[in-house]
């Protein structure tokens, strides 16, 4: 191990906690393989078995109607859209997608429905309650990993409810857990530039805290590679770590880089593309800083299969979802296919030296 991070390496090997300054030094460390080795040590300490998990799941974007106009988003259509491209899926269309998922998955065990959409002014809480109750009754194998902090806040506002009431009613209707989407980069200076109409950092953390206190588990994500500094990436990691210390409610951490194509922000940041190197380095630093988060998920949708496979040496222990149909990232022109056949996912995992193991959304084994 190079001498300039020897002290950090010793602390990691001893199970000690890293500081912001340690994180700054890790980001500045030029030897990617060394960062990977340290992150892999932490991953193996938490998951000694040679297993990489995955979930059989589908992303359903139930509406693309959204007024928020995040500058990094190529998915939304405005509520007054005249292009004919705005949509809200009907109950029949949703059912058909769920049935396709159940047909693709093995005929037993839980499958994950990642249900997310834009902020559609026509959809109040009763629309979601009806939908969730319908899915729970008709498709009991489908786990609802649904909405985002942004959607929860908007449903609460539209329905004149508190966040707590909204979460309780959604959970009673069938919401199982909440994805960490909407976090983007948890720093208000950055949010002002990339998503000025979205919730603040404090609001995102508050909704996650309330969800955890109601026993709703959530994941945490980070979209890096826009206008943030490396120190602001560290602020994001430290904020997630602090809330996890308080609640223990995050199941997993999933970082990915901004996908610029077709987005207003992508035009502003022309030629600004993050690299595979940056992904692996950010992943390793996150694994080292977030000592209280058990699971790290690869983002093959944004990184492609090969980098996702290599990420298994950089702290990742989970390959995420087979994700048939992903619209938000693919709308921003990622080159990578928007679904991964189970056989291909298993091959990538086994080729990297691990056993592939199917899991539930909350990381129980199927
Ligand atoms: S990222 Fe989400 S909230 Fe922002 S514009 Fe796109 S759909 Fe709307």
Coordinates of C-alpha atoms and ligand atoms in Angstrom, one line a residue:
X1 CA 0.0 0.0 0.0
X2 CA 1.4 3.4 -0.9
X3 CA 2.6 5.3 2.1
X4 CA 0.5 8.4 1.5
X5 CA -2.7 6.6 2.5
X6 CA -1.1 4.0 4.7
X7 CA -2.7 5.6 7.8
X8 CA -6.2 5.5 6.2
X9 CA -5.6 1.9 5.1
X10 CA -4.7 0.9 8.7
X11 CA -7.8 2.6 10.0
X12 CA -10.0 0.8 7.5
X13 CA -8.4 -2.6 8.3
X14 CA -9.0 -1.9 12.0
X15 CA -12.7 -1.1 11.3
X16 CA -12.3 2.6 12.1
X17 CA -14.3 5.5 10.7
X18 CA -13.0 7.9 8.1
X19 CA -13.2 11.6 8.2
X20 CA -13.9 14.2 5.4
X21 CA -10.2 14.8 5.2
X22 CA -9.6 11.1 4.7
X23 CA -12.2 11.2 1.9
X24 CA -10.5 14.1 0.3
X25 CA -7.2 12.2 0.3
X26 CA -8.8 9.1 -1.1
X27 CA -10.3 11.1 -4.0
X28 CA -6.9 12.5 -4.7
X29 CA -5.2 9.2 -4.5
X30 CA -4.0 8.2 -8.0
X31 CA -3.8 4.4 -7.6
X32 CA -7.3 3.1 -8.5
X33 CA -6.4 -0.5 -7.8
X34 CA -5.4 0.4 -4.2
X35 CA -8.7 2.1 -3.6
X36 CA -10.5 -0.9 -5.0
X37 CA -8.5 -3.3 -2.7
X38 CA -9.5 -1.3 0.3
X39 CA -13.2 -1.1 -0.7
X40 CA -13.1 -4.8 -1.4
X41 CA -11.8 -5.4 2.0
X42 CA -14.8 -3.6 3.5
X43 CA -17.2 -5.4 1.2
X44 CA -15.7 -8.8 2.2
X45 CA -15.8 -7.9 5.9
X46 CA -19.6 -7.3 5.6
X47 CA -20.3 -10.1 3.1
X48 CA -17.6 -12.8 3.6
X49 CA -19.5 -15.3 1.4
X50 CA -18.5 -15.3 -2.3
X51 CA -22.0 -14.3 -3.4
X52 CA -23.3 -11.4 -5.5
X53 CA -27.1 -10.8 -5.2
X54 CA -29.6 -9.6 -7.7
X55 CA -33.3 -9.0 -7.8
X56 CA -35.8 -9.9 -10.6
X57 CA -37.6 -6.6 -11.2
X58 CA -39.1 -4.1 -13.6
X59 CA -39.1 -0.4 -13.7
X60 CA -42.5 1.1 -14.6
X61 CA -42.6 4.8 -15.2
X62 CA -46.3 5.3 -14.6
X63 CA -46.4 8.9 -15.9
X64 CA -43.9 11.2 -17.6
X65 CA -45.9 14.3 -16.9
X66 CA -43.9 16.5 -14.6
X67 CA -43.6 20.3 -14.0
X68 CA -40.3 20.3 -12.2
X69 CA -38.0 20.7 -15.2
X70 CA -34.8 19.3 -13.7
X71 CA -32.0 20.4 -16.1
X72 CA -30.5 16.9 -16.1
X73 CA -33.7 15.1 -17.1
X74 CA -34.7 14.1 -20.6
X75 CA -37.7 12.0 -19.5
X76 CA -40.4 14.4 -18.5
X77 CA -43.2 16.1 -20.6
X78 CA -44.9 19.2 -19.1
X79 CA -48.5 19.1 -17.9
X80 CA -49.5 21.3 -20.9
X81 CA -47.5 19.2 -23.4
X82 CA -48.8 19.5 -27.0
X83 CA -46.4 17.0 -28.6
X84 CA -48.7 14.0 -27.8
X85 CA -45.8 12.4 -25.9
X86 CA -47.1 12.9 -22.4
X87 CA -48.7 9.8 -20.8
X88 CA -50.1 8.3 -17.7
X89 CA -50.4 4.6 -17.9
X90 CA -53.9 3.1 -17.6
X91 CA -54.6 0.3 -15.1
X92 CA -54.7 -2.2 -18.0
X93 CA -51.3 -1.0 -19.3
X94 CA -49.8 -1.3 -15.8
X95 CA -51.3 -4.8 -15.3
X96 CA -49.9 -5.9 -18.6
X97 CA -46.4 -4.8 -17.6
X98 CA -46.7 -6.5 -14.2
X99 CA -47.8 -9.7 -15.9
X100 CA -44.9 -9.5 -18.3
X101 CA -42.6 -9.2 -15.3
X102 CA -44.2 -12.2 -13.5
X103 CA -43.9 -14.2 -16.7
X104 CA -40.2 -13.3 -17.1
X105 CA -39.3 -14.1 -13.5
X106 CA -39.2 -17.5 -12.1
X107 CA -42.7 -18.7 -11.1
X108 CA -42.1 -18.3 -7.4
X109 CA -40.7 -15.7 -5.0
X110 CA -40.9 -12.0 -4.7
X111 CA -40.3 -9.8 -7.7
X112 CA -39.6 -6.0 -7.5
X113 CA -41.8 -3.4 -9.0
X114 CA -39.9 -0.2 -9.2
X115 CA -42.7 2.3 -9.8
X116 CA -41.6 5.9 -10.4
X117 CA -42.9 8.9 -12.3
X118 CA -43.0 12.6 -12.7
X119 CA -44.8 15.1 -10.6
X120 CA -48.2 14.9 -12.3
X121 CA -50.7 17.5 -10.9
X122 CA -53.6 15.2 -11.6
X123 CA -52.5 12.4 -9.3
X124 CA -53.5 12.8 -5.7
X125 CA -53.1 10.3 -2.9
X126 CA -56.3 8.3 -3.7
X127 CA -54.9 7.5 -7.2
X128 CA -51.9 5.9 -5.6
X129 CA -53.8 4.2 -2.8
X130 CA -56.2 2.6 -5.4
X131 CA -53.3 1.5 -7.5
X132 CA -51.2 0.1 -4.7
X133 CA -54.2 -1.7 -3.2
X134 CA -55.0 -3.2 -6.6
X135 CA -51.5 -4.4 -7.2
X136 CA -51.2 -5.9 -3.7
X137 CA -54.5 -7.8 -4.1
X138 CA -54.0 -9.0 -7.7
X139 CA -50.2 -9.6 -7.7
X140 CA -49.1 -10.5 -4.2
X141 CA -45.6 -11.6 -5.4
X142 CA -44.9 -8.0 -6.6
X143 CA -43.1 -5.9 -4.0
X144 CA -43.8 -2.2 -4.4
X145 CA -40.5 -0.4 -4.3
X146 CA -42.1 2.9 -5.3
X147 CA -42.0 6.6 -5.6
X148 CA -39.2 8.9 -4.5
X149 CA -38.9 11.7 -1.9
X150 CA -39.9 14.2 -4.6
X151 CA -43.0 12.3 -5.4
X152 CA -44.0 11.8 -1.7
X153 CA -43.6 15.5 -1.0
X154 CA -45.7 16.4 -4.0
X155 CA -48.5 13.9 -3.2
X156 CA -48.6 15.3 0.3
X157 CA -48.8 18.8 -0.9
X158 CA -51.5 18.1 -3.6
X159 CA -53.5 16.0 -1.1
X160 CA -53.1 18.6 1.7
X161 CA -51.6 16.0 4.0
X162 CA -48.5 15.9 6.2
X163 CA -45.6 13.8 5.0
X164 CA -46.2 11.4 7.9
X165 CA -49.8 11.0 7.0
X166 CA -48.9 10.5 3.3
X167 CA -46.3 7.8 4.1
X168 CA -48.7 6.0 6.5
X169 CA -51.5 5.9 4.0
X170 CA -49.3 4.8 1.2
X171 CA -47.7 2.1 3.3
X172 CA -51.2 0.9 4.4
X173 CA -52.2 0.7 0.7
X174 CA -49.2 -1.5 -0.1
X175 CA -46.0 0.6 -0.5
X176 CA -43.2 -1.7 0.6
X177 CA -40.1 0.5 0.4
X178 CA -38.9 3.7 -1.2
X179 CA -36.0 4.0 -3.7
X180 CA -33.4 6.7 -3.0
X181 CA -34.1 8.5 -6.3
X182 CA -34.4 12.3 -6.1
X183 CA -31.3 12.6 -3.9
X184 CA -29.2 13.6 -6.9
X185 CA -26.4 15.4 -5.1
X186 CA -27.2 16.3 -1.5
X187 CA -25.8 19.8 -1.5
X188 CA -28.0 22.8 -1.9
X189 CA -25.6 24.8 -4.0
X190 CA -25.6 22.0 -6.5
X191 CA -29.3 21.4 -6.3
X192 CA -29.9 25.1 -7.1
X193 CA -28.2 24.6 -10.4
X194 CA -29.4 21.2 -11.5
X195 CA -32.9 21.0 -9.9
X196 CA -33.9 24.3 -8.4
X197 CA -37.6 23.3 -8.0
X198 CA -36.9 20.0 -6.2
X199 CA -36.8 19.5 -2.5
X200 CA -33.7 20.8 -0.5
X201 CA -31.1 18.5 0.9
X202 CA -32.7 18.9 4.4
X203 CA -36.2 18.1 3.0
X204 CA -34.9 14.9 1.3
X205 CA -33.2 13.8 4.5
X206 CA -36.3 14.6 6.6
X207 CA -38.6 12.5 4.4
X208 CA -36.2 9.6 4.5
X209 CA -36.0 10.0 8.3
X210 CA -39.8 9.9 8.6
X211 CA -40.0 6.9 6.3
X212 CA -37.4 5.0 8.4
X213 CA -39.2 5.9 11.6
X214 CA -42.3 4.3 10.1
X215 CA -40.3 1.2 9.4
X216 CA -40.3 1.9 5.6
X217 CA -36.8 0.9 4.4
X218 CA -35.3 3.0 1.6
X219 CA -32.2 3.0 -0.5
X220 CA -29.9 5.9 -1.0
X221 CA -28.5 7.1 -4.3
X222 CA -26.1 9.7 -5.6
X223 CA -26.0 11.2 -9.1
X224 CA -22.6 12.8 -9.5
X225 CA -20.8 14.3 -12.4
X226 CA -22.7 17.6 -13.0
X227 CA -21.4 20.8 -11.4
X228 CA -20.4 19.5 -8.0
X229 CA -16.9 19.4 -6.5
X230 CA -15.4 16.3 -5.0
X231 CA -15.9 17.9 -1.6
X232 CA -19.6 18.2 -2.3
X233 CA -19.7 14.5 -3.2
X234 CA -18.2 13.9 0.2
X235 CA -20.8 16.1 1.8
X236 CA -23.4 13.9 0.2
X237 CA -21.8 10.7 1.6
X238 CA -21.4 12.2 5.1
X239 CA -25.1 13.3 5.2
X240 CA -26.2 9.8 4.2
X241 CA -23.9 8.3 6.8
X242 CA -25.2 10.6 9.5
X243 CA -28.8 9.7 8.9
X244 CA -27.9 6.0 8.7
X245 CA -26.3 6.3 12.1
X246 CA -29.5 7.8 13.4
X247 CA -32.1 5.4 11.8
X248 CA -30.3 2.4 10.2
X249 CA -33.1 2.6 7.5
X250 CA -31.0 2.6 4.3
X251 CA -30.7 -0.9 2.7
X252 CA -28.2 0.1 0.1
X253 CA -26.2 2.8 -1.6
X254 CA -26.2 3.2 -5.4
X255 CA -24.1 5.8 -7.1
X256 CA -24.2 6.7 -10.8
X257 CA -23.0 9.5 -13.1
X258 CA -25.1 12.1 -14.8
X259 CA -26.3 10.9 -18.3
X260 CA -26.0 14.2 -20.4
X261 CA -27.6 13.4 -23.8
X262 CA -30.8 15.2 -24.6
X263 CA -30.8 17.2 -21.4
X264 CA -30.5 21.0 -21.0
X265 CA -27.7 20.5 -18.5
X266 CA -25.9 18.3 -20.9
X267 CA -25.8 21.2 -23.4
X268 CA -24.5 23.5 -20.8
X269 CA -21.8 21.1 -19.8
X270 CA -20.8 20.2 -23.4
X271 CA -18.1 17.5 -23.5
X272 CA -18.4 17.0 -19.8
X273 CA -18.5 13.3 -19.4
X274 CA -17.4 11.4 -16.4
X275 CA -15.4 8.3 -17.0
X276 CA -15.3 4.6 -15.9
X277 CA -12.3 5.5 -13.7
X278 CA -14.3 8.2 -11.9
X279 CA -17.2 5.8 -11.4
X280 CA -14.9 3.1 -9.8
X281 CA -13.1 5.7 -7.7
X282 CA -16.3 7.3 -6.5
X283 CA -17.7 3.9 -5.7
X284 CA -14.7 2.8 -3.7
X285 CA -14.5 6.1 -1.8
X286 CA -18.2 5.8 -1.0
X287 CA -17.8 2.2 0.2
X288 CA -15.0 3.4 2.5
X289 CA -16.9 6.4 3.9
X290 CA -20.3 4.7 4.3
X291 CA -19.1 2.2 6.9
X292 CA -22.7 1.8 8.1
X293 CA -24.4 0.8 4.8
X294 CA -24.4 -2.9 4.1
X295 CA -25.1 -3.2 0.5
X296 CA -23.6 -1.4 -2.6
X297 CA -25.4 -1.9 -5.9
X298 CA -23.8 -1.8 -9.3
X299 CA -25.4 0.6 -11.9
X300 CA -25.2 -1.4 -15.1
X301 CA -27.8 0.7 -16.7
X302 CA -25.5 3.7 -16.6
X303 CA -22.1 2.0 -16.7
X304 CA -22.7 -0.9 -18.9
X305 CA -22.2 -4.6 -18.1
X306 CA -18.4 -4.6 -18.2
X307 CA -17.8 -1.7 -15.8
X308 CA -20.6 -3.1 -13.6
X309 CA -18.7 -6.4 -13.5
X310 CA -15.5 -4.7 -12.6
X311 CA -17.3 -2.8 -9.8
X312 CA -17.6 -6.1 -8.0
X313 CA -13.9 -5.5 -7.1
X314 CA -14.6 -2.0 -5.9
X315 CA -17.0 -2.6 -3.0
X316 CA -20.1 -3.7 -4.8
X317 CA -21.9 -6.8 -3.6
X318 CA -25.2 -6.6 -5.5
X319 CA -26.0 -6.4 -9.2
X320 CA -29.3 -4.7 -8.8
X321 CA -32.4 -5.4 -10.8
X322 CA -32.8 -7.2 -14.1
X323 CA -34.8 -4.0 -14.7
X324 CA -36.9 -4.7 -17.8
X325 CA -37.9 -1.3 -19.2
X326 CA -36.0 1.6 -17.8
X327 CA -37.1 5.0 -19.3
X328 CA -35.6 7.8 -17.3
X329 CA -31.9 7.0 -17.8
X330 CA -32.4 5.7 -21.3
X331 CA -34.2 8.9 -22.2
X332 CA -30.9 10.6 -21.5
X333 CA -29.2 8.5 -24.1
X334 CA -27.1 6.0 -22.2
X335 CA -25.6 3.6 -24.7
X336 CA -26.4 0.6 -22.6
X337 CA -29.3 -1.7 -23.0
X338 CA -32.2 -1.0 -20.7
X339 CA -32.7 -4.6 -19.6
X340 CA -30.3 -7.4 -18.7
X341 CA -31.4 -11.0 -19.2
X342 CA -31.0 -13.0 -16.1
X343 CA -28.7 -15.5 -17.8
X344 CA -26.4 -12.6 -18.8
X345 CA -26.4 -11.2 -15.3
X346 CA -25.6 -14.6 -13.8
X347 CA -22.8 -15.1 -16.3
X348 CA -21.2 -11.7 -15.5
X349 CA -21.4 -12.5 -11.8
X350 CA -20.0 -16.0 -12.1
X351 CA -17.3 -15.0 -14.5
X352 CA -16.1 -12.5 -11.8
X353 CA -15.7 -15.4 -9.4
X354 CA -19.0 -15.2 -7.4
X355 CA -22.1 -17.2 -7.0
X356 CA -25.2 -15.3 -8.2
X357 CA -28.0 -15.3 -5.6
X358 CA -31.5 -14.0 -6.1
X359 CA -32.8 -11.7 -3.3
X360 CA -35.8 -9.8 -2.3
X361 CA -35.9 -6.0 -2.3
X362 CA -35.0 -5.9 1.3
X363 CA -32.0 -8.1 0.7
X364 CA -33.4 -11.4 2.1
X365 CA -32.5 -14.4 0.0
X366 CA -35.1 -16.0 -2.2
Ligands
LIG1 S1 -36.0 14.1 -12.7 FE1 -38.0 13.6 -11.9 S2 -38.7 15.5 -10.9 FE2 -37.0 16.1 -12.3 S3 -38.0 16.7 -14.2 FE3 -37.4 14.5 -14.4 S4 -39.3 13.4 -13.8 FE4 -39.5 15.5 -13.1

